[in-house]
Amino acid sequence: MKIVTWNVNSLKVRLPHVLDWLNIHQPDALCLQELKLEDQNFPRAEIEAAGYRAVFSGQKTYNGVAILSREPAQDVSMGIPGYADEQKRVLAATLDGVRIVCVYVPNGQSVDSDKYQYKLQWLEALTAWLKDELTRHPKLALLGDYNIAPEDRDVHDPKTWEGQVLCSAPEREAFRKLLQIGLHDSFRLFPQADGAFTWWDYRMNAFRRKLGLRIDHILLSDALAPDCTSCSVDIEPRKLERPSDHAPVTAEISHAKESY
DNA sequence: ATGGCGCCGAACCGGCGA
């Protein structure tokens, strides 16, 4: 089972990249963030023509998440239960016995912003919900744009970023709390080259200069992590014309449906 | 690296992202 997360920064603009990527890589599930479109404008026909189903939760201009899959998604749920939020940031579905949770964590803007407080509260609500969700779905994968670089090695220049949003201690603590409920950072299950990032600023030639952060992650539950065989970032789409500023992250899981 | 890019909607700019 091949599962992927990709913040596309406008599905309308990035649709050709997404369709090409699906055609080349044929994942079982592709979680998308920052659709930036309303449900009525979701490009369902194009995605179905590529051989994929889609469930989605969109809104105008901002946010929006989707799960594309070869097989129909089961038990689809939107948002964090019990946490009122106008912003469309969470979508969950079961595929092949695995609970797939697609998240677009708030950016936070800056550590002295109200948006930063919202981010921390949101992460707390997410963690509480997932702890509960894990009791119902031991095989769970949490994929998305976390807007957190968990450690200094996930940052091109830790000194510059120290204490800044995406790298601050409370955000990193929130990330650790997610791990503590029984999740594992699939990327760190394997040896990785230095300077492996998933996001590069559009400005200042950041991508060419390899000035990035690793903020998109695939966390796997205790029951799923032992079956993970790889996790990697594909930087090829970042080289295209009009790219997303994020790259897709892929995890492969060798699990037997029959054993579930 | 931090003005510097790119997306959006309603306009030719401001809000937001990271």
mmCIF file of C-alpha atoms (C1' of nucleotides) in Angstrom:
data_model
loop_
_atom_site.group_PDB
_atom_site.id
_atom_site.type_symbol
_atom_site.label_atom_id
_atom_site.label_comp_id
_atom_site.label_asym_id
_atom_site.label_seq_id
_atom_site.Cartn_x
_atom_site.Cartn_y
_atom_site.Cartn_z
ATOM 1 C CA MET A 1 0.000 0.000 0.000
ATOM 2 C CA LYS A 2 1.457 3.302 -1.125
ATOM 3 C CA ILE A 3 0.154 6.410 0.658
ATOM 4 C CA VAL A 4 1.098 9.993 -0.046
ATOM 5 C CA THR A 5 0.632 13.514 1.301
ATOM 6 C CA TRP A 6 0.974 16.651 -0.803
ATOM 7 C CA ASN A 7 0.104 20.267 -0.077
ATOM 8 C CA VAL A 8 -0.712 21.458 -3.594
ATOM 9 C CA ASN A 9 -1.341 25.162 -2.842
ATOM 10 C CA SER A 10 -4.424 25.403 -5.109
ATOM 11 C CA LEU A 11 -5.758 22.250 -6.724
ATOM 12 C CA LYS A 12 -7.085 24.331 -9.609
ATOM 13 C CA VAL A 13 -3.599 25.514 -10.535
ATOM 14 C CA ARG A 14 -1.821 22.251 -9.686
ATOM 15 C CA LEU A 15 -4.297 19.796 -11.228
ATOM 16 C CA PRO A 16 -1.995 18.974 -14.189
ATOM 17 C CA HIS A 17 0.854 18.208 -11.772
ATOM 18 C CA VAL A 18 -1.381 16.022 -9.636
ATOM 19 C CA LEU A 19 -2.725 14.075 -12.611
ATOM 20 C CA ASP A 20 0.774 13.531 -13.993
ATOM 21 C CA TRP A 21 2.023 12.431 -10.597
ATOM 22 C CA LEU A 22 -0.850 9.958 -10.128
ATOM 23 C CA ASN A 23 -0.192 8.514 -13.560
ATOM 24 C CA ILE A 24 3.507 8.000 -12.872
ATOM 25 C CA HIS A 25 3.378 6.797 -9.256
ATOM 26 C CA GLN A 26 -0.028 5.113 -8.955
ATOM 27 C CA PRO A 27 -0.436 5.502 -5.182
ATOM 28 C CA ASP A 28 -3.273 3.793 -3.345
ATOM 29 C CA ALA A 29 -4.095 7.017 -1.525
ATOM 30 C CA LEU A 30 -3.090 10.631 -2.105
ATOM 31 C CA CYS A 31 -3.939 13.123 0.632
ATOM 32 C CA LEU A 32 -4.099 16.716 -0.588
ATOM 33 C CA GLN A 33 -4.074 19.965 1.370
ATOM 34 C CA GLU A 34 -4.730 23.596 0.502
ATOM 35 C CA LEU A 35 -7.229 22.878 -2.243
ATOM 36 C CA LYS A 36 -8.306 26.533 -2.105
ATOM 37 C CA LEU A 37 -11.592 25.766 -3.827
ATOM 38 C CA GLU A 38 -15.210 25.115 -2.982
ATOM 39 C CA ASP A 39 -16.644 21.621 -3.279
ATOM 40 C CA GLN A 40 -18.719 22.626 -6.298
ATOM 41 C CA ASN A 41 -15.491 23.390 -8.163
ATOM 42 C CA PHE A 42 -13.672 20.188 -7.223
ATOM 43 C CA PRO A 43 -12.249 18.599 -10.414
ATOM 44 C CA ARG A 44 -13.934 15.257 -9.838
ATOM 45 C CA ALA A 45 -14.292 14.320 -13.509
ATOM 46 C CA GLU A 46 -10.586 14.781 -14.278
ATOM 47 C CA ILE A 47 -9.562 12.752 -11.231
ATOM 48 C CA GLU A 48 -12.016 9.970 -12.026
ATOM 49 C CA ALA A 49 -10.740 9.906 -15.593
ATOM 50 C CA ALA A 50 -7.303 9.228 -14.101
ATOM 51 C CA GLY A 51 -8.745 6.177 -12.336
ATOM 52 C CA TYR A 52 -9.179 7.649 -8.861
ATOM 53 C CA ARG A 53 -12.058 8.316 -6.514
ATOM 54 C CA ALA A 54 -12.113 11.431 -4.401
ATOM 55 C CA VAL A 55 -13.593 12.570 -1.126
ATOM 56 C CA PHE A 56 -13.037 16.172 -0.157
ATOM 57 C CA SER A 57 -13.870 19.003 2.174
ATOM 58 C CA GLY A 58 -13.249 22.336 0.544
ATOM 59 C CA GLN A 59 -13.884 26.006 1.120
ATOM 60 C CA LYS A 60 -13.411 29.223 -0.765
ATOM 61 C CA THR A 61 -9.871 30.679 -1.018
ATOM 62 C CA TYR A 62 -8.283 28.900 1.949
ATOM 63 C CA ASN A 63 -7.599 25.444 3.346
ATOM 64 C CA GLY A 64 -9.446 22.423 1.958
ATOM 65 C CA VAL A 65 -8.425 18.751 2.086
ATOM 66 C CA ALA A 66 -9.052 15.710 -0.094
ATOM 67 C CA ILE A 67 -8.271 12.009 -0.207
ATOM 68 C CA LEU A 68 -7.867 10.474 -3.655
ATOM 69 C CA SER A 69 -7.883 6.697 -3.784
ATOM 70 C CA ARG A 70 -8.129 3.838 -6.174
ATOM 71 C CA GLU A 71 -10.659 2.005 -4.038
ATOM 72 C CA PRO A 72 -13.730 3.716 -2.638
ATOM 73 C CA ALA A 73 -13.151 5.353 0.734
ATOM 74 C CA GLN A 74 -15.157 3.939 3.637
ATOM 75 C CA ASP A 75 -16.525 5.694 6.732
ATOM 76 C CA VAL A 76 -15.591 9.199 5.644
ATOM 77 C CA SER A 77 -15.552 11.828 8.373
ATOM 78 C CA MET A 78 -14.773 15.535 8.268
ATOM 79 C CA GLY A 79 -13.263 17.774 10.901
ATOM 80 C CA ILE A 80 -12.342 16.984 14.493
ATOM 81 C CA PRO A 81 -15.449 15.643 16.277
ATOM 82 C CA GLY A 82 -16.544 18.002 19.037
ATOM 83 C CA TYR A 83 -14.188 20.760 17.889
ATOM 84 C CA ALA A 84 -16.104 23.497 16.100
ATOM 85 C CA ASP A 85 -13.994 24.864 13.254
ATOM 86 C CA GLU A 86 -15.065 26.736 10.147
ATOM 87 C CA GLN A 87 -11.770 25.898 8.508
ATOM 88 C CA LYS A 88 -11.696 22.722 6.434
ATOM 89 C CA ARG A 89 -8.555 21.010 7.644
ATOM 90 C CA VAL A 90 -9.347 17.380 8.473
ATOM 91 C CA LEU A 91 -10.668 14.461 6.459
ATOM 92 C CA ALA A 92 -10.587 10.796 7.458
ATOM 93 C CA ALA A 93 -11.488 7.627 5.618
ATOM 94 C CA THR A 94 -10.801 3.902 5.799
ATOM 95 C CA LEU A 95 -9.018 2.206 2.924
ATOM 96 C CA ASP A 96 -8.081 -1.438 2.915
ATOM 97 C CA GLY A 97 -8.521 -1.631 6.681
ATOM 98 C CA VAL A 98 -6.285 1.377 7.323
ATOM 99 C CA ARG A 99 -7.670 4.573 8.812
ATOM 100 C CA ILE A 100 -6.270 7.395 6.657
ATOM 101 C CA VAL A 101 -6.374 10.818 8.330
ATOM 102 C CA CYS A 102 -5.534 13.807 6.134
ATOM 103 C CA VAL A 103 -4.704 17.025 7.995
ATOM 104 C CA TYR A 104 -3.787 20.583 7.195
ATOM 105 C CA VAL A 105 -2.465 21.952 10.481
ATOM 106 C CA PRO A 106 -2.851 25.730 10.946
ATOM 107 C CA ASN A 107 0.243 27.691 9.989
ATOM 108 C CA GLY A 108 0.262 29.920 13.063
ATOM 109 C CA GLN A 109 1.712 32.926 11.227
ATOM 110 C CA SER A 110 4.041 33.990 14.084
ATOM 111 C CA VAL A 111 4.502 32.989 17.690
ATOM 112 C CA ASP A 112 2.885 36.230 18.970
ATOM 113 C CA SER A 113 -0.171 35.834 16.758
ATOM 114 C CA ASP A 114 -3.698 34.739 17.703
ATOM 115 C CA LYS A 115 -3.300 32.232 14.880
ATOM 116 C CA TYR A 116 -0.450 30.624 16.797
ATOM 117 C CA GLN A 117 -2.729 30.058 19.814
ATOM 118 C CA TYR A 118 -5.342 28.596 17.486
ATOM 119 C CA LYS A 119 -2.658 26.287 16.078
ATOM 120 C CA LEU A 120 -1.690 24.970 19.506
ATOM 121 C CA GLN A 121 -5.292 24.499 20.609
ATOM 122 C CA TRP A 122 -6.133 22.840 17.329
ATOM 123 C CA LEU A 123 -3.231 20.408 17.745
ATOM 124 C CA GLU A 124 -4.383 19.591 21.260
ATOM 125 C CA ALA A 125 -7.891 18.787 19.987
ATOM 126 C CA LEU A 126 -6.455 16.727 17.130
ATOM 127 C CA THR A 127 -4.284 14.701 19.506
ATOM 128 C CA ALA A 128 -7.156 14.005 21.915
ATOM 129 C CA TRP A 129 -9.374 12.870 19.068
ATOM 130 C CA LEU A 130 -6.704 10.644 17.506
ATOM 131 C CA LYS A 131 -5.947 8.992 20.819
ATOM 132 C CA ASP A 132 -9.581 7.931 20.859
ATOM 133 C CA GLU A 133 -9.616 7.110 17.158
ATOM 134 C CA LEU A 134 -6.662 4.738 17.653
ATOM 135 C CA THR A 135 -8.724 2.579 20.000
ATOM 136 C CA ARG A 136 -11.226 2.076 17.171
ATOM 137 C CA HIS A 137 -8.651 1.931 14.358
ATOM 138 C CA PRO A 138 -5.315 0.480 15.492
ATOM 139 C CA LYS A 139 -4.055 0.672 11.919
ATOM 140 C CA LEU A 140 -3.973 4.424 11.441
ATOM 141 C CA ALA A 141 -1.914 6.753 9.253
ATOM 142 C CA LEU A 142 -1.838 10.502 9.856
ATOM 143 C CA LEU A 143 -0.714 12.316 6.740
ATOM 144 C CA GLY A 144 -0.478 15.992 6.018
ATOM 145 C CA ASP A 145 1.054 19.405 6.243
ATOM 146 C CA TYR A 146 1.831 19.718 9.962
ATOM 147 C CA ASN A 147 3.477 23.119 9.679
ATOM 148 C CA ILE A 148 6.023 21.862 12.216
ATOM 149 C CA ALA A 149 9.676 21.020 11.659
ATOM 150 C CA PRO A 150 10.065 18.479 14.474
ATOM 151 C CA GLU A 151 13.825 18.771 15.024
ATOM 152 C CA ASP A 152 16.757 20.956 14.074
ATOM 153 C CA ARG A 153 17.842 18.453 11.438
ATOM 154 C CA ASP A 154 14.545 19.206 9.676
ATOM 155 C CA VAL A 155 15.614 22.832 9.169
ATOM 156 C CA HIS A 156 18.224 24.166 6.743
ATOM 157 C CA ASP A 157 19.387 26.829 9.208
ATOM 158 C CA PRO A 158 18.268 26.004 12.758
ATOM 159 C CA LYS A 159 19.892 29.140 14.208
ATOM 160 C CA THR A 160 17.859 31.449 11.980
ATOM 161 C CA TRP A 161 14.671 29.530 12.671
ATOM 162 C CA GLU A 162 15.164 29.045 16.400
ATOM 163 C CA GLY A 163 11.996 29.994 18.266
ATOM 164 C CA GLN A 164 10.209 30.984 15.059
ATOM 165 C CA VAL A 165 6.822 29.660 14.020
ATOM 166 C CA LEU A 166 7.110 26.126 12.561
ATOM 167 C CA CYS A 167 10.117 25.468 14.832
ATOM 168 C CA SER A 168 9.172 26.840 18.246
ATOM 169 C CA ALA A 169 9.391 24.678 21.356
ATOM 170 C CA PRO A 170 5.602 24.525 22.000
ATOM 171 C CA GLU A 171 4.987 23.359 18.427
ATOM 172 C CA ARG A 172 7.675 20.710 18.695
ATOM 173 C CA GLU A 173 6.206 19.626 22.014
ATOM 174 C CA ALA A 174 2.800 19.283 20.323
ATOM 175 C CA PHE A 175 4.422 17.092 17.678
ATOM 176 C CA ARG A 176 6.024 14.902 20.349
ATOM 177 C CA LYS A 177 2.636 14.538 22.033
ATOM 178 C CA LEU A 178 1.295 13.112 18.800
ATOM 179 C CA LEU A 179 4.100 10.556 18.826
ATOM 180 C CA GLN A 180 3.322 9.733 22.454
ATOM 181 C CA ILE A 181 -0.189 8.496 21.662
ATOM 182 C CA GLY A 182 1.434 5.718 19.635
ATOM 183 C CA LEU A 183 2.489 7.230 16.320
ATOM 184 C CA HIS A 184 5.831 7.037 14.523
ATOM 185 C CA ASP A 185 7.437 9.435 12.067
ATOM 186 C CA SER A 186 7.771 7.105 9.071
ATOM 187 C CA PHE A 187 10.533 9.262 7.563
ATOM 188 C CA ARG A 188 12.765 8.571 10.552
ATOM 189 C CA LEU A 189 12.251 4.830 10.409
ATOM 190 C CA PHE A 190 14.895 4.815 7.672
ATOM 191 C CA PRO A 191 18.309 6.329 7.061
ATOM 192 C CA GLN A 192 17.886 9.618 5.222
ATOM 193 C CA ALA A 193 20.262 12.005 3.527
ATOM 194 C CA ASP A 194 20.928 15.317 5.258
ATOM 195 C CA GLY A 195 18.936 18.262 4.000
ATOM 196 C CA ALA A 196 15.788 16.312 3.158
ATOM 197 C CA PHE A 197 12.984 18.862 3.175
ATOM 198 C CA THR A 198 9.377 19.033 1.995
ATOM 199 C CA TRP A 199 8.857 22.789 1.682
ATOM 200 C CA TRP A 200 10.900 25.605 0.184
ATOM 201 C CA ASP A 201 9.892 29.267 0.106
ATOM 202 C CA TYR A 202 9.003 30.585 -3.335
ATOM 203 C CA ARG A 203 11.254 33.570 -2.656
ATOM 204 C CA MET A 204 15.001 33.964 -2.776
ATOM 205 C CA ASN A 205 15.580 30.880 -4.944
ATOM 206 C CA ALA A 206 15.132 28.861 -1.784
ATOM 207 C CA PHE A 207 14.599 25.560 -3.601
ATOM 208 C CA ARG A 208 17.677 25.853 -5.792
ATOM 209 C CA ARG A 209 19.696 26.850 -2.750
ATOM 210 C CA LYS A 210 18.283 23.901 -0.780
ATOM 211 C CA LEU A 211 16.899 26.214 1.902
ATOM 212 C CA GLY A 212 13.924 24.212 3.085
ATOM 213 C CA LEU A 213 12.062 22.718 6.011
ATOM 214 C CA ARG A 214 10.578 19.270 6.614
ATOM 215 C CA ILE A 215 7.028 20.079 7.684
ATOM 216 C CA ASP A 216 4.961 17.475 5.800
ATOM 217 C CA HIS A 217 4.836 14.135 7.539
ATOM 218 C CA ILE A 218 3.370 10.647 7.543
ATOM 219 C CA LEU A 219 2.896 9.278 11.050
ATOM 220 C CA LEU A 220 2.043 5.598 11.416
ATOM 221 C CA SER A 221 0.445 3.877 14.379
ATOM 222 C CA ASP A 222 2.168 1.213 16.464
ATOM 223 C CA ALA A 223 0.267 -1.432 14.504
ATOM 224 C CA LEU A 224 1.265 -0.023 11.114
ATOM 225 C CA ALA A 225 4.829 1.235 11.578
ATOM 226 C CA PRO A 226 6.441 -2.240 11.635
ATOM 227 C CA ASP A 227 4.991 -2.858 8.154
ATOM 228 C CA CYS A 228 6.427 0.343 6.675
ATOM 229 C CA THR A 229 9.082 -0.433 4.064
ATOM 230 C CA SER A 230 10.011 3.082 2.903
ATOM 231 C CA CYS A 231 9.368 6.793 3.259
ATOM 232 C CA SER A 232 10.685 9.381 0.830
ATOM 233 C CA VAL A 233 10.207 12.898 -0.515
ATOM 234 C CA ASP A 234 9.821 13.404 -4.261
ATOM 235 C CA ILE A 235 11.365 16.761 -5.155
ATOM 236 C CA GLU A 236 10.734 16.400 -8.895
ATOM 237 C CA PRO A 237 7.383 18.262 -8.930
ATOM 238 C CA ARG A 238 9.064 21.198 -7.165
ATOM 239 C CA LYS A 239 11.223 21.648 -10.281
ATOM 240 C CA LEU A 240 8.275 22.119 -12.643
ATOM 241 C CA GLU A 241 6.842 25.380 -13.934
ATOM 242 C CA ARG A 242 4.443 26.934 -11.409
ATOM 243 C CA PRO A 243 5.126 24.327 -8.719
ATOM 244 C CA SER A 244 3.541 23.962 -5.330
ATOM 245 C CA ASP A 245 5.963 25.139 -2.662
ATOM 246 C CA HIS A 246 5.571 21.680 -1.031
ATOM 247 C CA ALA A 247 6.793 18.312 -2.301
ATOM 248 C CA PRO A 248 4.864 15.037 -1.987
ATOM 249 C CA VAL A 249 5.896 12.554 0.724
ATOM 250 C CA THR A 250 5.292 8.837 0.173
ATOM 251 C CA ALA A 251 5.225 5.894 2.574
ATOM 252 C CA GLU A 252 4.950 2.272 1.525
ATOM 253 C CA ILE A 253 3.321 -0.277 3.776
ATOM 254 C CA SER A 254 3.397 -3.994 3.206
ATOM 255 C CA HIS A 255 0.358 -5.097 5.100
ATOM 256 C CA ALA A 256 -1.881 -8.033 4.365
ATOM 257 C CA LYS A 257 -5.528 -7.133 4.135
ATOM 258 C CA GLU A 258 -6.404 -10.696 5.153
ATOM 259 C CA SER A 259 -4.632 -10.378 8.495
ATOM 260 C CA TYR A 260 -6.741 -7.444 9.576
ATOM 261 C "C1'" DA B 1 16.809 33.735 3.054
ATOM 262 C "C1'" DT B 2 12.656 37.052 5.216
ATOM 263 C "C1'" DG B 3 10.491 43.138 0.603
ATOM 264 C "C1'" DG B 4 11.893 40.100 -2.918
ATOM 265 C "C1'" DC B 5 6.784 34.527 -4.445
ATOM 266 C "C1'" DG B 6 2.398 32.876 -5.440
ATOM 267 C "C1'" DC B 7 -2.536 32.048 -4.652
ATOM 268 C "C1'" DC B 8 -7.039 33.988 -3.816
ATOM 269 C "C1'" DG B 9 -11.020 37.321 -4.485
ATOM 270 C "C1'" DA B 10 -12.255 41.222 -5.963
ATOM 271 C "C1'" DA B 11 -9.415 44.068 -8.197
ATOM 272 C "C1'" DC B 12 -4.542 46.116 -10.433
ATOM 273 C "C1'" DC B 13 -4.474 45.704 -3.969
ATOM 274 C "C1'" DG B 14 -4.521 43.179 0.773
ATOM 275 C "C1'" DG B 15 -4.761 38.654 3.294
ATOM 276 C "C1'" DC B 16 -2.438 34.675 3.839
ATOM 277 C "C1'" DG B 17 0.873 31.086 3.568
ATOM 278 C "C1'" DA B 18 5.562 29.132 5.728
#
